[in-house]
PDB file of C-alpha atoms in Angstrom:
ATOM      1  CA  MET Z   1       3.674  16.539   0.130  1.00  0.00           C
ATOM      2  CA  PRO Z   2       5.482  18.723   2.651  1.00  0.00           C
ATOM      3  CA  THR Z   3       6.642  17.226   5.900  1.00  0.00           C
ATOM      4  CA  ARG Z   4       6.804  18.984   9.247  1.00  0.00           C
ATOM      5  CA  ARG Z   5      10.410  19.920   8.549  1.00  0.00           C
ATOM      6  CA  GLU Z   6       9.757  21.508   5.172  1.00  0.00           C
ATOM      7  CA  SER Z   7       9.362  25.258   5.012  1.00  0.00           C
ATOM      8  CA  PHE Z   8       6.022  26.673   3.850  1.00  0.00           C
ATOM      9  CA  VAL Z   9       5.110  30.312   4.263  1.00  0.00           C
ATOM     10  CA  GLN Z  10       1.531  30.194   5.531  1.00  0.00           C
ATOM     11  CA  THR Z  11       0.072  33.040   3.532  1.00  0.00           C
ATOM     12  CA  LEU Z  12      -3.402  34.402   4.061  1.00  0.00           C
ATOM     13  CA  ARG Z  13      -4.369  33.095   0.626  1.00  0.00           C
ATOM     14  CA  ALA Z  14      -3.560  29.586   1.851  1.00  0.00           C
ATOM     15  CA  GLN Z  15      -5.599  30.114   5.011  1.00  0.00           C
ATOM     16  CA  TRP Z  16      -8.515  31.507   3.011  1.00  0.00           C
ATOM     17  CA  LEU Z  17      -8.424  28.521   0.660  1.00  0.00           C
ATOM     18  CA  GLY Z  18      -8.330  26.097   3.591  1.00  0.00           C
ATOM     19  CA  GLN Z  19     -11.350  27.734   5.178  1.00  0.00           C
ATOM     20  CA  GLN Z  20     -13.281  27.762   1.908  1.00  0.00           C
ATOM     21  CA  MET Z  21     -12.527  24.085   1.230  1.00  0.00           C
ATOM     22  CA  ARG Z  22     -13.597  23.154   4.756  1.00  0.00           C
ATOM     23  CA  GLN Z  23     -16.854  25.087   4.447  1.00  0.00           C
ATOM     24  CA  LEU Z  24     -17.615  23.455   1.093  1.00  0.00           C
ATOM     25  CA  ARG Z  25     -16.945  19.982   2.534  1.00  0.00           C
ATOM     26  CA  GLU Z  26     -19.195  20.630   5.515  1.00  0.00           C
ATOM     27  CA  GLN Z  27     -21.953  22.059   3.307  1.00  0.00           C
ATOM     28  CA  ARG Z  28     -21.908  18.820   1.319  1.00  0.00           C
ATOM     29  CA  GLY Z  29     -22.105  16.734   4.501  1.00  0.00           C
ATOM     30  CA  ILE Z  30     -18.780  15.004   3.897  1.00  0.00           C
ATOM     31  CA  THR Z  31     -16.517  14.123   6.820  1.00  0.00           C
ATOM     32  CA  LEU Z  32     -12.746  14.491   6.959  1.00  0.00           C
ATOM     33  CA  LYS Z  33     -12.499  10.688   7.031  1.00  0.00           C
ATOM     34  CA  GLN Z  34     -14.559  10.337   3.853  1.00  0.00           C
ATOM     35  CA  ALA Z  35     -12.497  12.991   2.066  1.00  0.00           C
ATOM     36  CA  ALA Z  36      -9.272  11.295   3.170  1.00  0.00           C
ATOM     37  CA  GLU Z  37     -10.469   7.883   1.982  1.00  0.00           C
ATOM     38  CA  PHE Z  38     -11.441   9.336  -1.404  1.00  0.00           C
ATOM     39  CA  LEU Z  39      -7.956  10.830  -1.806  1.00  0.00           C
ATOM     40  CA  GLU Z  40      -6.308   7.711  -0.387  1.00  0.00           C
ATOM     41  CA  ARG Z  41      -4.630   9.873   2.217  1.00  0.00           C
ATOM     42  CA  ASP Z  42      -4.625   9.717   5.972  1.00  0.00           C
ATOM     43  CA  PHE Z  43      -7.121  11.713   8.024  1.00  0.00           C
ATOM     44  CA  SER Z  44      -4.537  14.197   9.314  1.00  0.00           C
ATOM     45  CA  SER Z  45      -3.431  15.231   5.817  1.00  0.00           C
ATOM     46  CA  VAL Z  46      -6.814  16.701   4.895  1.00  0.00           C
ATOM     47  CA  ALA Z  47      -7.088  18.418   8.293  1.00  0.00           C
ATOM     48  CA  ARG Z  48      -3.674  20.047   7.789  1.00  0.00           C
ATOM     49  CA  TRP Z  49      -4.604  21.243   4.312  1.00  0.00           C
ATOM     50  CA  GLU Z  50      -7.742  22.863   5.680  1.00  0.00           C
ATOM     51  CA  ARG Z  51      -5.754  24.545   8.465  1.00  0.00           C
ATOM     52  CA  ALA Z  52      -3.182  25.743   5.896  1.00  0.00           C
ATOM     53  CA  GLU Z  53      -0.400  23.897   7.728  1.00  0.00           C
ATOM     54  CA  TRP Z  54       0.312  22.349   4.325  1.00  0.00           C
ATOM     55  CA  PRO Z  55      -0.511  23.997   0.989  1.00  0.00           C
ATOM     56  CA  PHE Z  56      -3.317  22.503  -1.075  1.00  0.00           C
ATOM     57  CA  ARG Z  57      -2.009  21.153  -4.358  1.00  0.00           C
ATOM     58  CA  ARG Z  58      -3.938  21.922  -7.525  1.00  0.00           C
ATOM     59  CA  GLY Z  59      -4.648  18.256  -8.195  1.00  0.00           C
ATOM     60  CA  VAL Z  60      -5.959  17.702  -4.672  1.00  0.00           C
ATOM     61  CA  VAL Z  61      -8.295  20.671  -4.971  1.00  0.00           C
ATOM     62  CA  VAL Z  62      -9.627  19.414  -8.316  1.00  0.00           C
ATOM     63  CA  SER Z  63     -10.251  15.940  -6.861  1.00  0.00           C
ATOM     64  CA  LEU Z  64     -12.034  17.328  -3.811  1.00  0.00           C
ATOM     65  CA  LEU Z  65     -14.192  19.630  -5.941  1.00  0.00           C
ATOM     66  CA  ASP Z  66     -15.281  16.541  -7.856  1.00  0.00           C
ATOM     67  CA  LEU Z  67     -16.066  14.731  -4.607  1.00  0.00           C
ATOM     68  CA  TYR Z  68     -17.962  17.714  -3.228  1.00  0.00           C
ATOM     69  CA  GLY Z  69     -20.020  18.018  -6.393  1.00  0.00           C
ATOM     70  CA  GLU Z  70     -18.836  21.526  -7.242  1.00  0.00           C
ATOM     71  CA  HIS Z  71     -19.200  21.700 -11.028  1.00  0.00           C
ATOM     72  CA  ASP Z  72     -19.812  25.403 -11.581  1.00  0.00           C
ATOM     73  CA  GLY Z  73     -16.990  26.576 -13.829  1.00  0.00           C
ATOM     74  CA  ARG Z  74     -16.514  29.957 -12.171  1.00  0.00           C
ATOM     75  CA  GLU Z  75     -16.386  28.458  -8.686  1.00  0.00           C
ATOM     76  CA  ARG Z  76     -13.970  25.729  -9.741  1.00  0.00           C
ATOM     77  CA  ASN Z  77     -11.692  28.330 -11.339  1.00  0.00           C
ATOM     78  CA  ARG Z  78     -11.766  30.371  -8.140  1.00  0.00           C
ATOM     79  CA  PHE Z  79     -10.632  27.448  -5.972  1.00  0.00           C
ATOM     80  CA  ILE Z  80      -8.021  26.282  -8.475  1.00  0.00           C
ATOM     81  CA  GLN Z  81      -6.573  29.787  -8.859  1.00  0.00           C
ATOM     82  CA  LEU Z  82      -6.265  30.088  -5.089  1.00  0.00           C
ATOM     83  CA  ALA Z  83      -4.434  26.755  -4.939  1.00  0.00           C
ATOM     84  CA  GLU Z  84      -2.000  27.853  -7.644  1.00  0.00           C
ATOM     85  CA  ASP Z  85      -1.359  31.194  -5.933  1.00  0.00           C
ATOM     86  CA  ALA Z  86      -1.344  30.056  -2.273  1.00  0.00           C
ATOM     87  CA  TRP Z  87       2.239  31.274  -1.889  1.00  0.00           C
ATOM     88  CA  ARG Z  88       1.498  34.817  -3.144  1.00  0.00           C
ATOM     89  CA  THR Z  89       0.912  37.981  -1.100  1.00  0.00           C
ATOM     90  CA  ASN Z  90      -0.539  41.465  -1.669  1.00  0.00           C
ATOM     91  CA  ARG Z  91      -3.020  43.012  -4.128  1.00  0.00           C
ATOM     92  CA  TRP Z  92      -5.728  40.441  -3.462  1.00  0.00           C
ATOM     93  CA  ASP Z  93      -8.609  42.381  -4.973  1.00  0.00           C
ATOM     94  CA  ASP Z  94      -6.731  43.267  -8.144  1.00  0.00           C
ATOM     95  CA  ASP Z  95      -5.577  39.700  -8.718  1.00  0.00           C
ATOM     96  CA  TYR Z  96      -8.994  38.126  -8.185  1.00  0.00           C
ATOM     97  CA  ASP Z  97     -11.328  40.751  -9.622  1.00  0.00           C
ATOM     98  CA  GLU Z  98     -12.756  38.358 -12.193  1.00  0.00           C
ATOM     99  CA  LEU Z  99     -12.946  35.363  -9.881  1.00  0.00           C
ATOM    100  CA  VAL Z 100     -14.331  36.472  -6.538  1.00  0.00           C
ATOM    101  CA  ASP Z 101     -16.749  38.992  -5.116  1.00  0.00           C
ATOM    102  CA  ALA Z 102     -16.032  41.771  -2.628  1.00  0.00           C
ATOM    103  CA  SER Z 103     -16.138  39.346   0.290  1.00  0.00           C
ATOM    104  CA  PHE Z 104     -12.741  37.893  -0.637  1.00  0.00           C
ATOM    105  CA  ILE Z 105     -10.438  38.299   2.348  1.00  0.00           C
ATOM    106  CA  ASP Z 106     -12.450  41.260   3.561  1.00  0.00           C
ATOM    107  CA  PHE Z 107     -12.651  43.303   6.729  1.00  0.00           C
ATOM    108  CA  PRO Z 108     -14.848  40.928   8.761  1.00  0.00           C
ATOM    109  CA  TRP Z 109     -12.601  37.977   7.896  1.00  0.00           C
ATOM    110  CA  LEU Z 110      -9.479  39.828   9.007  1.00  0.00           C
ATOM    111  CA  GLU Z 111     -11.147  41.352  12.068  1.00  0.00           C
ATOM    112  CA  SER Z 112     -12.306  37.950  13.264  1.00  0.00           C
ATOM    113  CA  ARG Z 113      -8.747  36.587  13.161  1.00  0.00           C
ATOM    114  CA  ALA Z 114      -6.548  39.509  14.131  1.00  0.00           C
ATOM    115  CA  GLU Z 115      -4.865  39.616  17.531  1.00  0.00           C
ATOM    116  CA  ALA Z 116      -4.678  43.397  17.350  1.00  0.00           C
ATOM    117  CA  MET Z 117      -5.925  46.112  15.010  1.00  0.00           C
ATOM    118  CA  CYS Z 118      -4.595  49.613  14.462  1.00  0.00           C
ATOM    119  CA  SER Z 119      -6.098  52.364  12.353  1.00  0.00           C
ATOM    120  CA  PHE Z 120      -5.440  55.917  11.298  1.00  0.00           C
ATOM    121  CA  ASP Z 121      -8.699  57.688  10.530  1.00  0.00           C
ATOM    122  CA  ALA Z 122      -8.384  60.935   8.620  1.00  0.00           C
ATOM    123  CA  MET Z 123     -11.980  61.608   7.554  1.00  0.00           C
ATOM    124  CA  LEU Z 124     -14.525  59.611   9.575  1.00  0.00           C
ATOM    125  CA  MET Z 125     -14.879  57.818  12.888  1.00  0.00           C
ATOM    126  CA  PRO Z 126     -13.479  54.262  12.884  1.00  0.00           C
ATOM    127  CA  GLY Z 127     -16.216  51.898  11.714  1.00  0.00           C
ATOM    128  CA  LEU Z 128     -15.929  49.808  14.864  1.00  0.00           C
ATOM    129  CA  MET Z 129     -16.617  52.894  16.992  1.00  0.00           C
ATOM    130  CA  GLN Z 130     -19.531  54.440  15.098  1.00  0.00           C
ATOM    131  CA  THR Z 131     -22.982  54.765  16.648  1.00  0.00           C
ATOM    132  CA  PRO Z 132     -25.908  53.405  14.576  1.00  0.00           C
ATOM    133  CA  ALA Z 133     -27.013  56.973  13.769  1.00  0.00           C
ATOM    134  CA  TYR Z 134     -23.528  58.037  12.650  1.00  0.00           C
ATOM    135  CA  ALA Z 135     -23.057  54.844  10.624  1.00  0.00           C
ATOM    136  CA  GLU Z 136     -26.426  55.303   8.900  1.00  0.00           C
ATOM    137  CA  ALA Z 137     -25.553  58.868   7.899  1.00  0.00           C
ATOM    138  CA  VAL Z 138     -22.226  57.699   6.457  1.00  0.00           C
ATOM    139  CA  ILE Z 139     -23.861  54.807   4.583  1.00  0.00           C
ATOM    140  CA  ARG Z 140     -26.579  57.013   3.095  1.00  0.00           C
ATOM    141  CA  ASN Z 141     -23.925  59.446   1.902  1.00  0.00           C
ATOM    142  CA  ALA Z 142     -21.922  56.629   0.309  1.00  0.00           C
ATOM    143  CA  GLU Z 143     -24.977  55.061  -1.361  1.00  0.00           C
ATOM    144  CA  GLY Z 144     -26.169  58.404  -2.732  1.00  0.00           C
ATOM    145  CA  ASP Z 145     -29.092  58.146  -5.161  1.00  0.00           C
ATOM    146  CA  ARG Z 146     -28.992  54.336  -4.908  1.00  0.00           C
ATOM    147  CA  ALA Z 147     -29.873  54.415  -1.209  1.00  0.00           C
ATOM    148  CA  THR Z 148     -33.055  52.627  -0.171  1.00  0.00           C
ATOM    149  CA  ASP Z 149     -34.264  51.794   3.307  1.00  0.00           C
ATOM    150  CA  PHE Z 150     -33.553  48.138   2.544  1.00  0.00           C
ATOM    151  CA  SER Z 151     -29.991  48.658   1.263  1.00  0.00           C
ATOM    152  CA  VAL Z 152     -29.112  51.080   4.050  1.00  0.00           C
ATOM    153  CA  GLY Z 153     -30.564  48.703   6.643  1.00  0.00           C
ATOM    154  CA  LYS Z 154     -28.535  45.822   5.250  1.00  0.00           C
ATOM    155  CA  TRP Z 155     -25.249  47.719   5.313  1.00  0.00           C
ATOM    156  CA  LEU Z 156     -25.999  49.160   8.729  1.00  0.00           C
ATOM    157  CA  GLN Z 157     -26.601  45.701  10.193  1.00  0.00           C
ATOM    158  CA  LEU Z 158     -23.319  44.487   8.702  1.00  0.00           C
ATOM    159  CA  ARG Z 159     -21.532  47.440  10.318  1.00  0.00           C
ATOM    160  CA  LEU Z 160     -23.104  46.707  13.711  1.00  0.00           C
ATOM    161  CA  ASP Z 161     -22.347  42.993  13.405  1.00  0.00           C
ATOM    162  CA  ARG Z 162     -18.690  43.855  12.841  1.00  0.00           C
ATOM    163  CA  GLN Z 163     -18.625  45.766  16.110  1.00  0.00           C
ATOM    164  CA  ARG Z 164     -19.080  42.510  18.023  1.00  0.00           C
ATOM    165  CA  VAL Z 165     -15.330  42.080  17.643  1.00  0.00           C
ATOM    166  CA  LEU Z 166     -14.957  44.672  20.429  1.00  0.00           C
ATOM    167  CA  ASP Z 167     -16.353  42.094  22.862  1.00  0.00           C
ATOM    168  CA  ARG Z 168     -14.581  39.089  21.373  1.00  0.00           C
ATOM    169  CA  ASP Z 169     -13.119  36.364  23.555  1.00  0.00           C
ATOM    170  CA  PRO Z 170     -10.135  36.209  23.513  1.00  0.00           C
ATOM    171  CA  VAL Z 171      -9.946  39.984  23.718  1.00  0.00           C
ATOM    172  CA  VAL Z 172      -8.629  41.805  20.666  1.00  0.00           C
ATOM    173  CA  GLN Z 173      -6.608  44.985  21.157  1.00  0.00           C
ATOM    174  CA  ILE Z 174      -7.958  47.981  19.230  1.00  0.00           C
ATOM    175  CA  SER Z 175      -5.767  51.032  18.703  1.00  0.00           C
ATOM    176  CA  ALA Z 176      -6.754  54.112  16.725  1.00  0.00           C
ATOM    177  CA  VAL Z 177      -5.277  57.486  15.884  1.00  0.00           C
ATOM    178  CA  ILE Z 178      -8.049  59.884  14.836  1.00  0.00           C
ATOM    179  CA  ASP Z 179      -7.417  63.214  13.152  1.00  0.00           C
ATOM    180  CA  GLU Z 180      -8.934  66.090  15.149  1.00  0.00           C
ATOM    181  CA  SER Z 181     -10.917  67.156  12.070  1.00  0.00           C
ATOM    182  CA  VAL Z 182     -12.916  63.916  12.344  1.00  0.00           C
ATOM    183  CA  LEU Z 183     -14.189  64.971  15.775  1.00  0.00           C
ATOM    184  CA  ARG Z 184     -15.249  68.356  14.417  1.00  0.00           C
ATOM    185  CA  ARG Z 185     -16.779  67.196  11.100  1.00  0.00           C
ATOM    186  CA  PRO Z 186     -20.563  67.824  11.454  1.00  0.00           C
ATOM    187  CA  VAL Z 187     -21.888  64.462  10.342  1.00  0.00           C
ATOM    188  CA  GLY Z 188     -25.674  64.466  10.698  1.00  0.00           C
ATOM    189  CA  GLY Z 189     -25.926  67.540  12.905  1.00  0.00           C
ATOM    190  CA  SER Z 190     -25.062  68.519  16.463  1.00  0.00           C
ATOM    191  CA  ALA Z 191     -27.266  66.015  18.293  1.00  0.00           C
ATOM    192  CA  LEU Z 192     -25.906  63.108  16.275  1.00  0.00           C
ATOM    193  CA  MET Z 193     -22.314  64.219  16.770  1.00  0.00           C
ATOM    194  CA  ARG Z 194     -22.831  64.760  20.484  1.00  0.00           C
ATOM    195  CA  GLY Z 195     -24.059  61.196  20.797  1.00  0.00           C
ATOM    196  CA  GLN Z 196     -21.153  59.915  18.711  1.00  0.00           C
ATOM    197  CA  LEU Z 197     -18.533  61.738  20.766  1.00  0.00           C
ATOM    198  CA  HIS Z 198     -20.132  60.528  24.003  1.00  0.00           C
ATOM    199  CA  HIS Z 199     -20.022  56.973  22.661  1.00  0.00           C
ATOM    200  CA  LEU Z 200     -16.372  57.380  21.662  1.00  0.00           C
ATOM    201  CA  GLY Z 201     -15.547  58.691  25.139  1.00  0.00           C
ATOM    202  CA  GLN Z 202     -17.121  55.612  26.710  1.00  0.00           C
ATOM    203  CA  LEU Z 203     -15.159  53.279  24.441  1.00  0.00           C
ATOM    204  CA  MET Z 204     -11.935  55.072  25.393  1.00  0.00           C
ATOM    205  CA  THR Z 205     -12.369  53.881  28.994  1.00  0.00           C
ATOM    206  CA  ARG Z 206     -12.157  50.221  27.969  1.00  0.00           C
ATOM    207  CA  ARG Z 207      -8.888  48.410  28.612  1.00  0.00           C
ATOM    208  CA  ASN Z 208      -8.650  46.868  25.149  1.00  0.00           C
ATOM    209  CA  ILE Z 209      -9.249  50.159  23.294  1.00  0.00           C
ATOM    210  CA  ASP Z 210      -6.580  52.844  22.868  1.00  0.00           C
ATOM    211  CA  VAL Z 211      -7.674  56.018  21.068  1.00  0.00           C
ATOM    212  CA  ARG Z 212      -5.363  58.974  20.415  1.00  0.00           C
ATOM    213  CA  VAL Z 213      -6.277  62.239  18.708  1.00  0.00           C
ATOM    214  CA  LEU Z 214      -3.868  63.787  16.210  1.00  0.00           C
ATOM    215  CA  PRO Z 215      -4.132  67.542  16.893  1.00  0.00           C
ATOM    216  CA  ALA Z 216      -4.922  69.959  14.098  1.00  0.00           C
ATOM    217  CA  THR Z 217      -1.731  71.854  14.925  1.00  0.00           C
ATOM    218  CA  VAL Z 218       0.382  69.027  13.469  1.00  0.00           C
ATOM    219  CA  GLY Z 219       1.387  69.977   9.940  1.00  0.00           C
ATOM    220  CA  LEU Z 220       3.162  67.405   7.797  1.00  0.00           C
ATOM    221  CA  HIS Z 221       2.778  63.846   9.047  1.00  0.00           C
ATOM    222  CA  PRO Z 222       2.836  60.243   7.695  1.00  0.00           C
ATOM    223  CA  GLY Z 223      -0.965  60.051   7.360  1.00  0.00           C
ATOM    224  CA  LEU Z 224      -1.409  62.721   4.710  1.00  0.00           C
ATOM    225  CA  ASP Z 225      -2.090  60.063   2.047  1.00  0.00           C
ATOM    226  CA  GLY Z 226      -5.238  58.991   3.882  1.00  0.00           C
ATOM    227  CA  SER Z 227      -6.723  56.488   6.301  1.00  0.00           C
ATOM    228  CA  PHE Z 228      -5.404  52.953   6.685  1.00  0.00           C
ATOM    229  CA  TRP Z 229      -5.682  49.850   8.859  1.00  0.00           C
ATOM    230  CA  LEU Z 230      -3.158  47.379  10.229  1.00  0.00           C
ATOM    231  CA  PHE Z 231      -4.195  43.853  11.177  1.00  0.00           C
ATOM    232  CA  LYS Z 232      -1.727  41.996  13.388  1.00  0.00           C
ATOM    233  CA  MET Z 233      -2.396  38.324  12.764  1.00  0.00           C
ATOM    234  CA  PRO Z 234      -1.495  35.329  14.941  1.00  0.00           C
ATOM    235  CA  LYS Z 235       1.697  33.523  14.001  1.00  0.00           C
ATOM    236  CA  PRO Z 236       2.659  32.348  11.430  1.00  0.00           C
ATOM    237  CA  TYR Z 237       0.414  34.659   9.400  1.00  0.00           C
ATOM    238  CA  PRO Z 238       1.766  38.015   8.223  1.00  0.00           C
ATOM    239  CA  GLU Z 239       0.720  41.463   9.323  1.00  0.00           C
ATOM    240  CA  VAL Z 240      -1.731  43.008   6.845  1.00  0.00           C
ATOM    241  CA  ALA Z 241      -2.156  46.659   5.902  1.00  0.00           C
ATOM    242  CA  TYR Z 242      -5.335  47.908   4.257  1.00  0.00           C
ATOM    243  CA  ALA Z 243      -6.056  51.158   2.431  1.00  0.00           C
ATOM    244  CA  GLU Z 244      -8.752  52.261   0.039  1.00  0.00           C
ATOM    245  CA  HIS Z 245      -9.501  55.098  -2.352  1.00  0.00           C
ATOM    246  CA  LEU Z 246     -11.916  55.825  -5.179  1.00  0.00           C
ATOM    247  CA  GLY Z 247     -10.000  53.455  -7.433  1.00  0.00           C
ATOM    248  CA  GLY Z 248     -10.298  50.388  -5.239  1.00  0.00           C
ATOM    249  CA  ARG Z 249      -9.096  48.561  -2.147  1.00  0.00           C
ATOM    250  CA  PHE Z 250      -5.546  47.433  -1.425  1.00  0.00           C
ATOM    251  CA  PHE Z 251      -4.321  44.785   0.999  1.00  0.00           C
ATOM    252  CA  MET Z 252      -0.585  44.477   1.633  1.00  0.00           C
ATOM    253  CA  GLU Z 253       1.281  41.804   3.534  1.00  0.00           C
ATOM    254  CA  SER Z 254       4.815  41.956   4.902  1.00  0.00           C
ATOM    255  CA  PRO Z 255       7.215  43.456   3.887  1.00  0.00           C
ATOM    256  CA  ARG Z 256       4.999  46.124   2.252  1.00  0.00           C
ATOM    257  CA  SER Z 257       2.880  46.435   5.379  1.00  0.00           C
ATOM    258  CA  LYS Z 258       5.954  47.548   7.357  1.00  0.00           C
ATOM    259  CA  ARG Z 259       5.720  50.992   5.787  1.00  0.00           C
ATOM    260  CA  TYR Z 260       2.255  51.394   7.288  1.00  0.00           C
ATOM    261  CA  ALA Z 261       3.404  50.055  10.646  1.00  0.00           C
ATOM    262  CA  ARG Z 262       6.164  52.683  10.771  1.00  0.00           C
ATOM    263  CA  ALA Z 263       3.711  55.399   9.723  1.00  0.00           C
ATOM    264  CA  TYR Z 264       1.285  54.368  12.464  1.00  0.00           C
ATOM    265  CA  ASP Z 265       3.996  54.400  15.121  1.00  0.00           C
ATOM    266  CA  ARG Z 266       4.989  57.909  14.066  1.00  0.00           C
ATOM    267  CA  LEU Z 267       1.374  59.119  14.069  1.00  0.00           C
ATOM    268  CA  ARG Z 268       0.896  57.714  17.562  1.00  0.00           C
ATOM    269  CA  GLU Z 269       3.962  59.645  18.736  1.00  0.00           C
ATOM    270  CA  LEU Z 270       2.587  62.895  17.277  1.00  0.00           C
ATOM    271  CA  ALA Z 271      -0.896  62.392  18.747  1.00  0.00           C
ATOM    272  CA  PHE Z 272      -2.115  63.426  22.187  1.00  0.00           C
ATOM    273  CA  ASP Z 273      -1.822  60.737  24.840  1.00  0.00           C
ATOM    274  CA  GLU Z 274      -4.927  58.883  26.022  1.00  0.00           C
ATOM    275  CA  ARG Z 275      -5.785  61.354  28.786  1.00  0.00           C
ATOM    276  CA  GLU Z 276      -5.331  64.470  26.624  1.00  0.00           C
ATOM    277  CA  SER Z 277      -7.310  62.799  23.834  1.00  0.00           C
ATOM    278  CA  ALA Z 278     -10.205  62.007  26.165  1.00  0.00           C
ATOM    279  CA  ARG Z 279     -10.269  65.599  27.405  1.00  0.00           C
ATOM    280  CA  LEU Z 280     -10.395  66.932  23.846  1.00  0.00           C
ATOM    281  CA  VAL Z 281     -13.257  64.587  22.883  1.00  0.00           C
ATOM    282  CA  THR Z 282     -15.237  65.818  25.907  1.00  0.00           C
ATOM    283  CA  LYS Z 283     -14.416  69.464  25.188  1.00  0.00           C
ATOM    284  CA  ILE Z 284     -15.556  69.266  21.560  1.00  0.00           C
ATOM    285  CA  ALA Z 285     -18.795  67.526  22.583  1.00  0.00           C
ATOM    286  CA  GLU Z 286     -19.528  70.241  25.110  1.00  0.00           C
ATOM    287  CA  GLU Z 287     -18.897  72.985  22.538  1.00  0.00           C
ATOM    288  CA  LEU Z 288     -21.534  71.647  20.157  1.00  0.00           C
ATOM    289  CA  PRO Z 289     -24.607  73.919  19.947  1.00  0.00           C
TER     290      PRO Z 289
END
């Protein structure tokens, strides 16, 4: 077992595993003391495993799954695989496609833990800044023929629940660079877009939100490959970059995330400053028929 002096890179996989093991223990009504007694360990050892201060060992996970009464083969494999790979980074979805669902280390989990978030948005308004009407239009487009009032309502509520992070305590810093084409893309018609741009303008006045517009006059730039997010996590956890395309979702930890951090810094330099950006948002809203 590691001591305080031993080096352990506290990856997000390790943190995710710790959280999942804690939730399973609490669901079964088992205390830290009971788990520690079962393992013949001291109380603090189990607490440190759950906080990812120490890595869970495979054998410990297997023993605790037995104690917690988790006998489903798929679930046991998921926990055991996480324990074996706690030191790994990057490509989470690809690695775990057969073991976990889409909630594995997803946006809400990262958003709830990040100290700061940055995004480059090339096609649509940032999800955290969308009005309900704008978000519903986007969701219905994504769902296509599968869209039902129930499914759209479910996804819309999830989107709105995510926006609570804007009012989180402690405050999280939100920074976004938005391509000018996003402001001019007629999602849902003029009235909807007018409301969306007004909402964006209001958010831009908040101290924890920094929005810059990348003007259409900028030609080649680092965001031509598409939208992406950067999550700046509290120490000792690594910065995480996120990007998606029709083929899937990709999460990248340091050092791969550094490429996205450099791209974001460059995009921010090319964009209008906050005041110019706010003026452009207002101007485009006023020009709508």
